[in-house]
Coordinates of C-alpha atoms in Angstrom, one line a residue:
M926 CA 42.9 3.4 32.4
T927 CA 42.5 6.1 35.0
K928 CA 45.1 8.6 36.3
M929 CA 45.6 7.8 40.0
N930 CA 47.9 8.5 42.8
M931 CA 49.2 5.6 44.9
L932 CA 46.5 5.9 47.5
Q933 CA 43.8 5.8 44.9
A934 CA 45.4 2.8 43.3
I935 CA 45.5 0.9 46.6
N936 CA 41.9 1.9 47.3
S937 CA 41.0 0.7 43.8
A938 CA 42.7 -2.7 44.5
L939 CA 40.8 -3.1 47.8
D940 CA 37.5 -2.2 46.1
T941 CA 38.1 -4.6 43.2
A942 CA 39.0 -7.5 45.6
M943 CA 36.0 -6.8 47.8
A944 CA 33.6 -6.6 44.8
E945 CA 34.8 -9.9 43.5
N946 CA 34.8 -12.0 46.7
D947 CA 32.5 -11.5 49.7
K948 CA 35.2 -13.2 51.9
V949 CA 37.6 -10.2 51.5
L950 CA 37.5 -8.1 54.7
C951 CA 39.3 -4.9 55.5
F952 CA 40.0 -3.8 59.0
G953 CA 42.4 -1.8 61.2
E954 CA 42.7 1.4 63.2
D955 CA 40.3 4.1 61.8
V956 CA 39.8 2.4 58.5
G957 CA 36.0 2.6 58.6
V958 CA 34.1 5.8 57.9
F959 CA 37.3 7.8 58.5
G960 CA 39.0 5.8 55.6
G961 CA 42.3 5.3 57.5
V962 CA 44.8 7.9 58.5
F963 CA 45.9 8.3 54.9
R964 CA 42.4 7.6 53.4
A965 CA 43.5 4.4 51.7
T966 CA 40.2 2.7 52.7
S967 CA 37.9 5.7 51.9
N968 CA 34.3 4.8 51.1
L969 CA 34.8 1.0 51.5
Q970 CA 32.6 0.8 54.6
Q971 CA 29.9 2.9 53.0
K972 CA 30.0 0.6 49.9
Y973 CA 30.4 -2.9 51.6
G974 CA 29.0 -2.3 55.1
K975 CA 30.4 -2.5 58.6
D976 CA 30.7 -6.3 58.5
R977 CA 33.3 -6.1 55.8
C978 CA 35.2 -2.9 56.5
F979 CA 35.5 -1.9 60.2
N980 CA 37.6 -0.4 62.9
T981 CA 39.6 -2.3 65.4
P982 CA 40.9 -1.5 68.9
L983 CA 44.4 0.1 69.0
V984 CA 46.2 -3.3 69.5
E985 CA 48.3 -4.5 66.7
Q986 CA 48.9 -7.9 68.1
G987 CA 45.1 -8.3 68.3
I988 CA 44.6 -7.1 64.7
V989 CA 47.0 -9.7 63.3
G990 CA 45.8 -12.4 65.7
F991 CA 42.2 -11.8 64.7
A992 CA 43.3 -11.8 61.0
N993 CA 45.1 -15.2 61.5
G994 CA 41.9 -16.6 62.9
L995 CA 39.8 -15.3 60.0
A996 CA 42.3 -16.6 57.4
A997 CA 42.4 -20.0 59.1
Q998 CA 38.6 -20.3 58.7
G999 CA 38.7 -19.4 55.0
S1000 CA 38.2 -15.6 55.0
V1001 CA 40.5 -13.3 53.0
P1002 CA 41.5 -10.6 55.6
V1003 CA 43.4 -7.5 54.6
A1004 CA 44.6 -6.1 57.8
E1005 CA 46.0 -2.6 58.1
I1006 CA 48.8 -1.6 60.5
Q1007 CA 48.5 2.2 60.6
F1008 CA 52.3 2.7 60.4
A1009 CA 54.9 0.0 59.8
D1010 CA 56.6 1.3 62.9
Y1011 CA 53.7 0.0 64.9
I1012 CA 53.9 -3.6 63.6
F1013 CA 56.3 -4.8 66.3
P1014 CA 53.6 -5.6 68.9
A1015 CA 52.3 -8.0 66.3
F1016 CA 55.7 -9.5 65.6
D1017 CA 55.0 -12.7 67.4
Q1018 CA 51.7 -13.3 65.7
I1019 CA 53.3 -12.7 62.2
V1020 CA 56.5 -14.6 62.8
N1021 CA 55.3 -17.5 65.0
E1022 CA 51.8 -17.9 63.8
S1023 CA 51.1 -16.5 60.3
A1024 CA 54.4 -17.8 58.9
K1025 CA 54.2 -21.2 60.5
F1026 CA 50.5 -22.2 60.3
R1027 CA 50.9 -24.3 57.1
Y1028 CA 54.1 -25.9 58.1
R1029 CA 53.2 -27.0 61.6
S1030 CA 50.0 -28.6 60.4
G1031 CA 51.6 -30.5 57.5
N1032 CA 49.4 -28.4 55.1
L1033 CA 46.2 -29.4 56.8
F1034 CA 45.4 -25.8 57.5
D1035 CA 46.9 -22.4 56.7
V1036 CA 46.4 -18.6 56.8
G1037 CA 47.4 -18.1 53.1
G1038 CA 44.5 -15.7 52.5
L1039 CA 46.1 -13.1 54.9
T1040 CA 47.5 -9.8 53.6
I1041 CA 48.9 -7.2 56.0
R1042 CA 49.2 -3.6 54.7
A1043 CA 51.5 -1.1 56.3
P1044 CA 52.9 2.3 55.2
Y1045 CA 56.6 2.5 55.7
G1046 CA 59.6 4.8 55.3
G1047 CA 60.6 8.4 55.7
G1048 CA 60.2 11.6 53.8
I1049 CA 57.2 13.0 55.7
A1050 CA 59.0 14.5 58.7
G1051 CA 57.5 11.8 60.8
G1052 CA 60.4 11.3 63.2
L1053 CA 61.5 8.1 64.8
Y1054 CA 58.1 6.4 65.3
H1055 CA 56.6 7.2 61.8
S1056 CA 59.5 6.6 59.4
Q1057 CA 61.0 3.2 59.8
S1058 CA 61.6 0.5 57.1
P1059 CA 61.2 -2.8 58.9
E1060 CA 61.3 -5.2 55.9
A1061 CA 64.5 -6.9 56.9
Y1062 CA 63.1 -8.1 60.3
F1063 CA 60.6 -10.2 58.4
A1064 CA 62.8 -11.3 55.5
H1065 CA 64.4 -13.7 58.0
T1066 CA 61.1 -15.6 58.3
P1067 CA 60.3 -18.5 56.0
G1068 CA 56.6 -18.8 55.3
L1069 CA 56.0 -15.1 54.5
K1070 CA 56.0 -13.0 51.4
I1071 CA 57.1 -9.4 51.5
V1072 CA 56.1 -6.9 48.7
V1073 CA 56.9 -3.2 48.2
P1074 CA 55.5 -1.2 45.2
R1075 CA 57.1 1.8 43.6
N1076 CA 54.2 3.5 41.8
P1077 CA 50.4 3.4 41.4
H1078 CA 50.3 0.8 38.6
Q1079 CA 52.6 -1.5 40.6
A1080 CA 50.7 -0.8 43.8
K1081 CA 47.3 -2.0 42.5
G1082 CA 48.7 -5.0 40.6
L1083 CA 50.9 -6.2 43.4
L1084 CA 48.3 -5.7 46.1
L1085 CA 45.8 -7.7 44.1
G1086 CA 48.5 -10.3 43.5
A1087 CA 49.2 -10.4 47.3
I1088 CA 45.5 -10.8 48.2
H1089 CA 45.1 -13.7 45.8
D1090 CA 48.4 -15.3 46.7
P1091 CA 48.1 -18.5 48.7
N1092 CA 50.6 -17.3 51.3
P1093 CA 50.5 -14.7 54.1
T1094 CA 51.9 -11.5 52.6
L1095 CA 53.3 -8.3 54.1
F1096 CA 52.6 -5.3 51.8
F1097 CA 54.7 -2.3 52.7
E1098 CA 53.6 0.9 51.1
P1099 CA 56.0 3.9 50.6
K1100 CA 53.9 6.5 52.2
R1101 CA 55.9 9.5 50.9
L1102 CA 54.7 8.5 47.5
Y1103 CA 51.1 8.1 48.5
R1104 CA 50.1 11.4 46.8
A1105 CA 53.3 12.3 45.1
S1106 CA 53.4 9.3 42.7
V1107 CA 50.8 9.6 39.9
G1108 CA 50.2 7.4 36.9
E1109 CA 47.8 5.5 34.6
V1110 CA 46.2 2.5 36.3
P1111 CA 43.8 0.0 34.7
D1112 CA 40.3 0.2 36.2
E1113 CA 39.8 -3.6 36.0
D1114 CA 41.3 -6.4 38.0
Y1115 CA 45.0 -7.2 37.1
R1116 CA 47.6 -9.0 39.1
L1117 CA 51.4 -8.6 39.0
P1118 CA 53.5 -11.7 39.9
L1119 CA 55.1 -11.9 43.3
G1120 CA 58.7 -13.0 43.5
E1121 CA 59.7 -11.4 40.2
A1122 CA 61.9 -8.4 39.9
E1123 CA 61.5 -6.0 37.0
V1124 CA 64.3 -4.6 34.8
I1125 CA 63.1 -1.1 34.4
K1126 CA 66.0 0.1 32.2
E1127 CA 68.7 -1.9 30.5
G1128 CA 72.4 -0.9 30.7
T1129 CA 75.9 -2.3 30.4
D1130 CA 78.2 -0.7 33.0
I1131 CA 76.5 -1.2 36.3
T1132 CA 73.4 -2.6 37.9
V1133 CA 71.4 -0.4 40.4
L1134 CA 68.9 -2.2 42.5
G1135 CA 66.2 -1.0 44.9
W1136 CA 62.6 -1.1 45.8
G1137 CA 59.7 1.1 46.8
A1138 CA 60.4 4.8 47.2
Q1139 CA 64.1 4.3 46.5
M1140 CA 63.3 3.7 42.8
E1141 CA 62.5 7.4 42.4
V1142 CA 65.8 8.2 44.0
I1143 CA 67.6 5.7 41.7
D1144 CA 66.0 7.3 38.6
Q1145 CA 67.4 10.7 39.6
A1146 CA 70.9 9.2 40.3
V1147 CA 71.0 7.3 37.1
E1148 CA 70.0 10.3 35.0
R1149 CA 73.0 12.1 36.5
A1150 CA 75.3 9.2 36.0
E1151 CA 74.3 8.8 32.3
K1152 CA 75.3 12.4 31.7
D1153 CA 78.8 11.1 32.6
G1154 CA 78.5 8.4 30.1
I1155 CA 77.7 5.5 32.5
S1156 CA 75.2 3.0 31.2
C1157 CA 73.1 1.9 34.1
E1158 CA 70.8 -1.2 34.4
V1159 CA 68.0 -0.4 36.8
I1160 CA 66.1 -3.2 38.6
D1161 CA 63.1 -2.9 40.9
L1162 CA 63.2 -5.9 43.2
R1163 CA 59.4 -5.5 44.1
T1164 CA 59.3 -8.6 46.3
I1165 CA 61.8 -8.9 49.2
L1166 CA 60.7 -12.4 50.1
P1167 CA 61.2 -14.5 48.0
W1168 CA 63.6 -12.2 46.1
D1169 CA 64.4 -12.8 42.4
V1170 CA 68.0 -13.9 42.6
E1171 CA 68.1 -15.0 38.9
T1172 CA 67.2 -11.6 37.5
V1173 CA 69.7 -9.8 39.6
A1174 CA 72.5 -12.3 39.1
N1175 CA 72.0 -12.3 35.3
S1176 CA 72.2 -8.5 35.3
V1177 CA 75.4 -8.4 37.4
L1178 CA 77.0 -11.1 35.2
K1179 CA 76.5 -8.7 32.3
T1180 CA 77.5 -5.4 34.0
G1181 CA 80.1 -6.7 36.6
R1182 CA 79.0 -4.1 39.1
L1183 CA 76.1 -3.7 41.7
V1184 CA 74.8 -0.9 43.8
V1185 CA 71.9 -1.7 46.2
T1186 CA 70.0 1.0 48.0
H1187 CA 67.3 1.0 50.7
E1188 CA 66.1 3.4 53.4
A1189 CA 66.6 1.0 56.3
P1190 CA 69.9 1.2 58.3
L1191 CA 73.0 -0.4 56.9
T1192 CA 73.7 -3.1 59.5
G1193 CA 71.3 -6.1 59.0
G1194 CA 69.6 -4.4 56.1
F1195 CA 68.4 -6.6 53.2
A1196 CA 71.1 -5.2 50.9
G1197 CA 73.6 -7.3 52.9
E1198 CA 71.7 -10.5 52.0
I1199 CA 71.6 -9.4 48.4
A1200 CA 75.3 -8.6 48.4
A1201 CA 76.3 -11.9 49.9
T1202 CA 74.2 -13.9 47.5
I1203 CA 75.4 -12.0 44.4
Q1204 CA 79.1 -12.2 45.3
D1205 CA 78.6 -16.0 45.7
R1206 CA 76.9 -16.2 42.3
C1207 CA 79.0 -13.7 40.4
F1208 CA 82.3 -13.4 42.2
L1209 CA 84.6 -14.0 39.2
Y1210 CA 82.6 -11.5 37.1
L1211 CA 82.7 -8.6 39.5
E1212 CA 84.7 -5.6 38.5
S1213 CA 84.3 -3.8 41.8
P1214 CA 83.0 -4.4 45.4
I1215 CA 79.2 -4.5 45.7
A1216 CA 78.1 -1.1 47.2
R1217 CA 75.3 -0.5 49.7
V1218 CA 73.7 2.9 49.9
T1219 CA 71.4 3.0 52.9
G1220 CA 70.1 4.8 55.9
I1221 CA 72.5 5.5 58.7
D1222 CA 72.8 3.2 61.8
T1223 CA 70.9 5.5 64.1
P1224 CA 67.3 5.8 65.2
F1225 CA 65.4 7.7 62.4
P1226 CA 66.0 11.5 63.1
L1227 CA 63.5 14.3 62.7
V1228 CA 65.6 17.4 62.1
L1229 CA 68.3 15.5 60.2
E1230 CA 66.0 13.4 58.1
K1231 CA 67.5 14.5 54.8
E1232 CA 71.0 13.7 56.0
H1233 CA 69.8 10.3 57.2
L1234 CA 68.1 9.2 54.0
P1235 CA 70.1 7.6 51.0
N1236 CA 69.4 10.4 48.5
A1237 CA 70.2 10.6 44.8
L1238 CA 73.6 12.2 45.3
K1239 CA 74.7 9.4 47.6
V1240 CA 73.5 6.8 45.0
Y1241 CA 75.2 8.7 42.2
E1242 CA 78.5 8.8 44.1
A1243 CA 78.3 5.1 44.7
I1244 CA 77.7 4.5 41.0
K1245 CA 80.7 6.7 40.1
S1246 CA 83.0 5.0 42.7
S1247 CA 82.0 1.6 41.5
V1248 CA 82.7 2.3 37.9
E1249 CA 86.0 4.1 38.6
F1250 CA 87.2 1.4 41.0

Protein backbone atom coordinates (compact mmCIF):
# COMPACT_ATOMS: atom_id res chain seq x y z
CA MET A 1 0.00 0.00 0.00
CA THR A 2 1.21 3.48 -0.85
CA LYS A 3 -0.27 6.80 0.26
CA MET A 4 -1.49 8.57 -2.89
CA ASN A 5 -3.71 11.41 -3.94
CA MET A 6 -6.35 10.77 -6.58
CA LEU A 7 -4.15 11.92 -9.46
CA GLN A 8 -1.38 9.57 -8.41
CA ALA A 9 -3.88 6.72 -8.10
CA ILE A 10 -5.18 7.35 -11.62
CA ASN A 11 -1.62 7.51 -12.93
CA SER A 12 -0.86 4.25 -11.13
CA ALA A 13 -3.91 2.59 -12.73
CA LEU A 14 -2.82 3.69 -16.21
CA ASP A 15 0.75 2.56 -15.54
CA THR A 16 -0.49 -0.83 -14.31
CA ALA A 17 -2.75 -1.36 -17.33
CA MET A 18 -0.06 -0.33 -19.82
CA ALA A 19 2.53 -2.59 -18.18
CA GLU A 20 0.21 -5.59 -18.36
CA ASN A 21 -1.05 -5.17 -21.92
CA ASP A 22 0.81 -3.68 -24.89
CA LYS A 23 -2.55 -2.93 -26.52
CA VAL A 24 -3.40 -0.27 -23.90
CA LEU A 25 -2.86 3.23 -25.35
CA CYS A 26 -3.25 6.63 -23.69
CA PHE A 27 -3.86 9.76 -25.74
CA GLY A 28 -5.46 13.19 -25.56
CA GLU A 29 -4.60 16.87 -25.45
CA ASP A 30 -1.16 17.46 -23.87
CA VAL A 31 -0.98 14.00 -22.26
CA GLY A 32 2.54 13.23 -23.55
CA VAL A 33 5.69 14.77 -22.08
CA PHE A 34 3.55 17.42 -20.37
CA GLY A 35 1.57 14.71 -18.55
CA GLY A 36 -1.83 16.30 -19.12
CA VAL A 37 -3.17 19.56 -17.74
CA PHE A 38 -3.52 17.93 -14.29
CA ARG A 39 -0.49 15.62 -14.74
CA ALA A 40 -2.57 12.42 -14.62
CA THR A 41 -0.43 10.88 -17.37
CA SER A 42 2.96 12.03 -16.02
CA ASN A 43 5.94 9.89 -17.13
CA LEU A 44 3.84 7.45 -19.15
CA GLN A 45 5.28 8.59 -22.49
CA GLN A 46 8.80 8.45 -21.09
CA LYS A 47 8.16 4.89 -19.84
CA TYR A 48 6.16 3.41 -22.72
CA GLY A 49 7.15 5.54 -25.68
CA LYS A 50 5.42 7.90 -28.08
CA ASP A 51 3.56 5.08 -29.81
CA ARG A 52 1.57 4.26 -26.68
CA CYS A 53 1.14 7.65 -24.94
CA PHE A 54 0.81 10.63 -27.25
CA ASN A 55 -0.77 14.01 -27.86
CA THR A 56 -3.73 14.58 -30.16
CA PRO A 57 -4.97 17.65 -31.99
CA LEU A 58 -7.46 19.83 -30.07
CA VAL A 59 -10.48 18.09 -31.57
CA GLU A 60 -12.60 16.03 -29.19
CA GLN A 61 -14.72 14.47 -31.92
CA GLY A 62 -11.51 13.29 -33.54
CA ILE A 63 -10.11 11.93 -30.27
CA VAL A 64 -13.15 9.73 -29.67
CA GLY A 65 -13.56 8.80 -33.35
CA PHE A 66 -9.91 7.71 -33.41
CA ALA A 67 -10.46 5.79 -30.15
CA ASN A 68 -13.50 4.02 -31.62
CA GLY A 69 -11.44 2.92 -34.60
CA LEU A 70 -8.64 1.62 -32.39
CA ALA A 71 -11.05 -0.25 -30.13
CA ALA A 72 -12.86 -1.78 -33.11
CA GLN A 73 -9.52 -3.21 -34.26
CA GLY A 74 -8.72 -4.77 -30.88
CA SER A 75 -6.70 -2.06 -29.14
CA VAL A 76 -7.53 -0.88 -25.62
CA PRO A 77 -7.63 2.92 -25.92
CA VAL A 78 -7.85 5.18 -22.87
CA ALA A 79 -8.77 8.57 -24.33
CA GLU A 80 -8.59 11.71 -22.22
CA ILE A 81 -10.97 14.62 -22.69
CA GLN A 82 -9.15 17.50 -20.97
CA PHE A 83 -12.30 18.78 -19.22
CA ALA A 84 -15.70 17.08 -19.19
CA ASP A 85 -17.14 20.40 -20.41
CA TYR A 86 -15.32 19.79 -23.71
CA ILE A 87 -16.84 16.37 -24.32
CA PHE A 88 -19.83 17.70 -26.26
CA PRO A 89 -18.14 17.95 -29.69
CA ALA A 90 -17.59 14.19 -29.27
CA PHE A 91 -21.21 13.56 -28.26
CA ASP A 92 -22.17 12.06 -31.63
CA GLN A 93 -19.19 9.71 -31.65
CA ILE A 94 -19.94 8.51 -28.10
CA VAL A 95 -23.72 8.24 -28.35
CA ASN A 96 -24.15 7.12 -31.97
CA GLU A 97 -20.95 5.13 -32.49
CA SER A 98 -19.34 3.93 -29.24
CA ALA A 99 -22.63 2.98 -27.61
CA LYS A 100 -24.14 1.27 -30.68
CA PHE A 101 -21.18 -0.53 -32.29
CA ARG A 102 -21.96 -3.92 -30.77
CA TYR A 103 -25.73 -3.69 -31.20
CA ARG A 104 -25.75 -2.64 -34.85
CA SER A 105 -23.42 -5.50 -35.86
CA GLY A 106 -25.28 -8.19 -33.95
CA ASN A 107 -22.18 -8.61 -31.78
CA LEU A 108 -19.89 -9.25 -34.74
CA PHE A 109 -17.72 -6.30 -33.72
CA ASP A 110 -17.56 -3.85 -30.84
CA VAL A 111 -15.55 -1.06 -29.17
CA GLY A 112 -15.73 -2.65 -25.72
CA GLY A 113 -12.08 -1.89 -25.00
CA LEU A 114 -12.73 1.86 -25.00
CA THR A 115 -12.41 4.01 -21.87
CA ILE A 116 -12.87 7.79 -21.94
CA ARG A 117 -11.48 9.73 -18.97
CA ALA A 118 -12.65 13.26 -18.19
CA PRO A 119 -12.32 15.52 -15.12
CA TYR A 120 -15.72 16.90 -14.10
CA GLY A 121 -17.34 19.20 -11.57
CA GLY A 122 -16.79 22.45 -9.72
CA GLY A 123 -14.80 23.59 -6.75
CA ILE A 124 -11.77 24.99 -8.59
CA ALA A 125 -13.15 28.42 -9.57
CA GLY A 126 -13.24 27.23 -13.17
CA GLY A 127 -16.36 29.09 -14.25
CA LEU A 128 -18.93 27.90 -16.72
CA TYR A 129 -16.60 26.06 -19.14
CA HIS A 130 -14.50 24.13 -16.61
CA SER A 131 -16.99 23.06 -13.94
CA GLN A 132 -19.87 21.09 -15.47
CA SER A 133 -21.13 17.63 -14.50
CA PRO A 134 -22.47 16.05 -17.71
CA GLU A 135 -23.14 12.47 -16.55
CA ALA A 136 -26.91 12.65 -17.05
CA TYR A 137 -26.55 13.46 -20.77
CA PHE A 138 -24.92 10.07 -21.31
CA ALA A 139 -26.99 8.08 -18.79
CA HIS A 140 -29.82 8.18 -21.36
CA THR A 141 -27.71 6.04 -23.72
CA PRO A 142 -27.91 2.22 -23.63
CA GLY A 143 -24.56 0.64 -24.49
CA LEU A 144 -22.37 2.82 -22.29
CA LYS A 145 -21.13 2.49 -18.73
CA ILE A 146 -20.55 5.59 -16.57
CA VAL A 147 -18.29 5.51 -13.52
CA VAL A 148 -17.41 8.19 -10.93
CA PRO A 149 -14.90 7.52 -8.09
CA ARG A 150 -14.87 9.25 -4.71
CA ASN A 151 -11.29 8.72 -3.48
CA PRO A 152 -7.85 7.40 -4.58
CA HIS A 153 -8.51 3.75 -3.70
CA GLN A 154 -11.79 3.80 -5.63
CA ALA A 155 -10.21 5.72 -8.52
CA LYS A 156 -7.51 3.15 -9.22
CA GLY A 157 -9.74 0.11 -8.73
CA LEU A 158 -12.65 1.47 -10.75
CA LEU A 159 -10.42 2.76 -13.56
CA LEU A 160 -8.76 -0.63 -13.90
CA GLY A 161 -12.22 -2.18 -13.79
CA ALA A 162 -13.34 0.17 -16.58
CA ILE A 163 -10.29 -0.54 -18.75
CA HIS A 164 -10.87 -4.29 -18.46
CA ASP A 165 -14.67 -4.10 -18.81
CA PRO A 166 -15.95 -5.37 -22.19
CA ASN A 167 -18.06 -2.25 -22.72
CA PRO A 168 -17.24 1.36 -23.65
CA THR A 169 -16.97 3.29 -20.39
CA LEU A 170 -17.02 6.96 -19.46
CA PHE A 171 -14.86 7.60 -16.39
CA PHE A 172 -15.63 10.98 -14.82
CA GLU A 173 -13.00 12.15 -12.32
CA PRO A 174 -13.90 14.73 -9.60
CA LYS A 175 -11.12 17.19 -10.26
CA ARG A 176 -11.44 19.18 -7.04
CA LEU A 177 -10.40 15.99 -5.25
CA TYR A 178 -7.40 15.33 -7.52
CA ARG A 179 -4.92 16.54 -4.91
CA ALA A 180 -7.28 17.06 -1.96
CA SER A 181 -8.25 13.40 -1.54
CA VAL A 182 -5.44 11.25 -0.15
CA GLY A 183 -5.48 7.62 0.98
CA GLU A 184 -3.82 4.21 0.99
CA VAL A 185 -3.79 2.52 -2.42
CA PRO A 186 -2.51 -0.96 -3.31
CA ASP A 187 0.51 -0.89 -5.62
CA GLU A 188 -0.60 -3.97 -7.52
CA ASP A 189 -3.45 -4.51 -9.97
CA TYR A 190 -6.92 -4.68 -8.40
CA ARG A 191 -10.30 -4.10 -9.96
CA LEU A 192 -13.48 -2.89 -8.35
CA PRO A 193 -16.78 -4.05 -9.88
CA LEU A 194 -18.78 -1.72 -12.11
CA GLY A 195 -22.52 -1.48 -11.55
CA GLU A 196 -22.31 -2.05 -7.80
CA ALA A 197 -22.99 0.68 -5.26
CA GLU A 198 -21.19 0.63 -1.92
CA VAL A 199 -22.88 1.08 1.45
CA ILE A 200 -20.24 3.18 3.20
CA LYS A 201 -22.12 3.54 6.45
CA GLU A 202 -25.17 1.73 7.77
CA GLY A 203 -28.06 3.56 9.40
CA THR A 204 -31.76 3.26 10.16
CA ASP A 205 -33.47 6.65 9.77
CA ILE A 206 -32.59 7.87 6.27
CA THR A 207 -30.58 6.90 3.18
CA VAL A 208 -28.23 9.53 1.73
CA LEU A 209 -26.99 8.78 -1.79
CA GLY A 210 -24.41 10.43 -4.02
CA TRP A 211 -21.28 9.87 -6.07
CA GLY A 212 -17.89 11.40 -6.76
CA ALA A 213 -17.00 14.62 -4.96
CA GLN A 214 -20.42 14.78 -3.30
CA MET A 215 -19.50 11.89 -1.03
CA GLU A 216 -17.19 14.20 0.91
CA VAL A 217 -20.05 16.68 1.23
CA ILE A 218 -22.38 13.90 2.39
CA ASP A 219 -19.92 12.85 5.07
CA GLN A 220 -19.88 16.39 6.47
CA ALA A 221 -23.68 16.63 6.41
CA VAL A 222 -24.17 13.21 8.02
CA GLU A 223 -21.71 14.03 10.80
CA ARG A 224 -23.83 17.05 11.64
CA ALA A 225 -27.13 15.13 11.37
CA GLU A 226 -25.93 12.40 13.68
CA LYS A 227 -25.24 14.99 16.38
CA ASP A 228 -29.01 15.55 16.20
CA GLY A 229 -29.59 11.85 16.76
CA ILE A 230 -30.39 10.98 13.12
CA SER A 231 -29.01 7.60 11.98
CA CYS A 232 -27.93 7.93 8.34
CA GLU A 233 -27.19 5.17 5.84
CA VAL A 234 -24.67 6.46 3.29
CA ILE A 235 -24.35 4.96 -0.20
CA ASP A 236 -21.82 5.77 -2.91
CA LEU A 237 -23.49 4.89 -6.22
CA ARG A 238 -20.06 4.67 -7.98
CA THR A 239 -21.61 3.61 -11.32
CA ILE A 240 -24.27 5.83 -12.91
CA LEU A 241 -24.95 3.43 -15.79
CA PRO A 242 -25.94 0.75 -15.02
CA TRP A 243 -26.89 1.93 -11.54
CA ASP A 244 -27.39 -0.45 -8.63
CA VAL A 245 -31.15 -0.27 -8.07
CA GLU A 246 -31.24 -3.21 -5.67
CA THR A 247 -28.75 -1.82 -3.15
CA VAL A 248 -30.49 1.56 -3.04
CA ALA A 249 -34.00 0.09 -2.92
CA ASN A 250 -33.11 -2.33 -0.12
CA SER A 251 -31.68 0.57 1.89
CA VAL A 252 -34.78 2.72 1.41
CA LEU A 253 -37.05 -0.19 2.31
CA LYS A 254 -35.21 -0.20 5.64
CA THR A 255 -34.97 3.56 6.30
CA GLY A 256 -38.12 4.83 4.57
CA ARG A 257 -36.39 8.02 3.45
CA LEU A 258 -33.99 9.08 0.68
CA VAL A 259 -31.88 12.15 -0.09
CA VAL A 260 -29.99 12.17 -3.40
CA THR A 261 -27.36 14.80 -4.13
CA HIS A 262 -25.26 15.70 -7.17
CA GLU A 263 -23.49 18.78 -8.55
CA ALA A 264 -25.35 18.84 -11.87
CA PRO A 265 -28.47 21.05 -12.16
CA LEU A 266 -31.79 19.82 -10.79
CA THR A 267 -33.83 19.57 -13.99
CA GLY A 268 -32.94 16.42 -15.90
CA GLY A 269 -30.30 15.47 -13.34
CA PHE A 270 -29.77 11.78 -12.62
CA ALA A 271 -31.32 12.19 -9.16
CA GLY A 272 -34.68 12.44 -10.92
CA GLU A 273 -34.22 8.98 -12.47
CA ILE A 274 -33.24 7.57 -9.08
CA ALA A 275 -36.23 9.21 -7.37
CA ALA A 276 -38.69 7.87 -9.97
CA THR A 277 -37.34 4.35 -9.74
CA ILE A 278 -37.20 4.26 -5.94
CA GLN A 279 -40.71 5.63 -5.47
CA ASP A 280 -41.90 2.93 -7.87
CA ARG A 281 -40.10 0.22 -5.89
CA CYS A 282 -40.59 1.56 -2.36
CA PHE A 283 -43.72 3.74 -2.45
CA LEU A 284 -45.60 2.04 0.38
CA TYR A 285 -42.52 2.16 2.62
CA LEU A 286 -41.70 5.85 2.18
CA GLU A 287 -42.10 8.06 5.25
CA SER A 288 -41.42 11.31 3.35
CA PRO A 289 -40.95 12.58 -0.23
CA ILE A 290 -37.62 11.74 -1.84
CA ALA A 291 -35.41 14.84 -1.69
CA ARG A 292 -32.94 16.06 -4.31
CA VAL A 293 -30.07 18.38 -3.37
CA THR A 294 -28.36 19.56 -6.53
CA GLY A 295 -26.81 22.41 -8.42
CA ILE A 296 -29.08 25.26 -9.47
CA ASP A 297 -30.73 25.45 -12.90
CA THR A 298 -28.33 28.08 -14.23
CA PRO A 299 -25.07 27.99 -16.16
CA PHE A 300 -22.26 27.28 -13.71
CA PRO A 301 -21.28 30.63 -12.16
CA LEU A 302 -17.79 31.85 -11.31
CA VAL A 303 -18.34 34.42 -8.56
CA LEU A 304 -21.31 32.57 -7.02
CA GLU A 305 -19.82 29.07 -7.21
CA LYS A 306 -20.27 28.37 -3.50
CA GLU A 307 -23.92 29.41 -3.65
CA HIS A 308 -24.47 27.23 -6.71
CA LEU A 309 -22.96 24.02 -5.35
CA PRO A 310 -24.98 21.63 -3.14
CA ASN A 311 -22.92 22.01 0.02
CA ALA A 312 -23.01 20.15 3.33
CA LEU A 313 -25.48 22.60 4.90
CA LYS A 314 -27.98 22.09 2.07
CA VAL A 315 -27.68 18.31 2.37
CA TYR A 316 -28.01 18.49 6.16
CA GLU A 317 -31.16 20.64 5.86
CA ALA A 318 -32.67 18.11 3.43
CA ILE A 319 -31.92 15.30 5.87
CA LYS A 320 -33.58 17.21 8.71
CA SER A 321 -36.62 18.13 6.61
CA SER A 322 -37.08 14.54 5.47
CA VAL A 323 -36.86 13.08 8.98
CA GLU A 324 -39.19 15.76 10.43
CA PHE A 325 -41.74 15.50 7.60
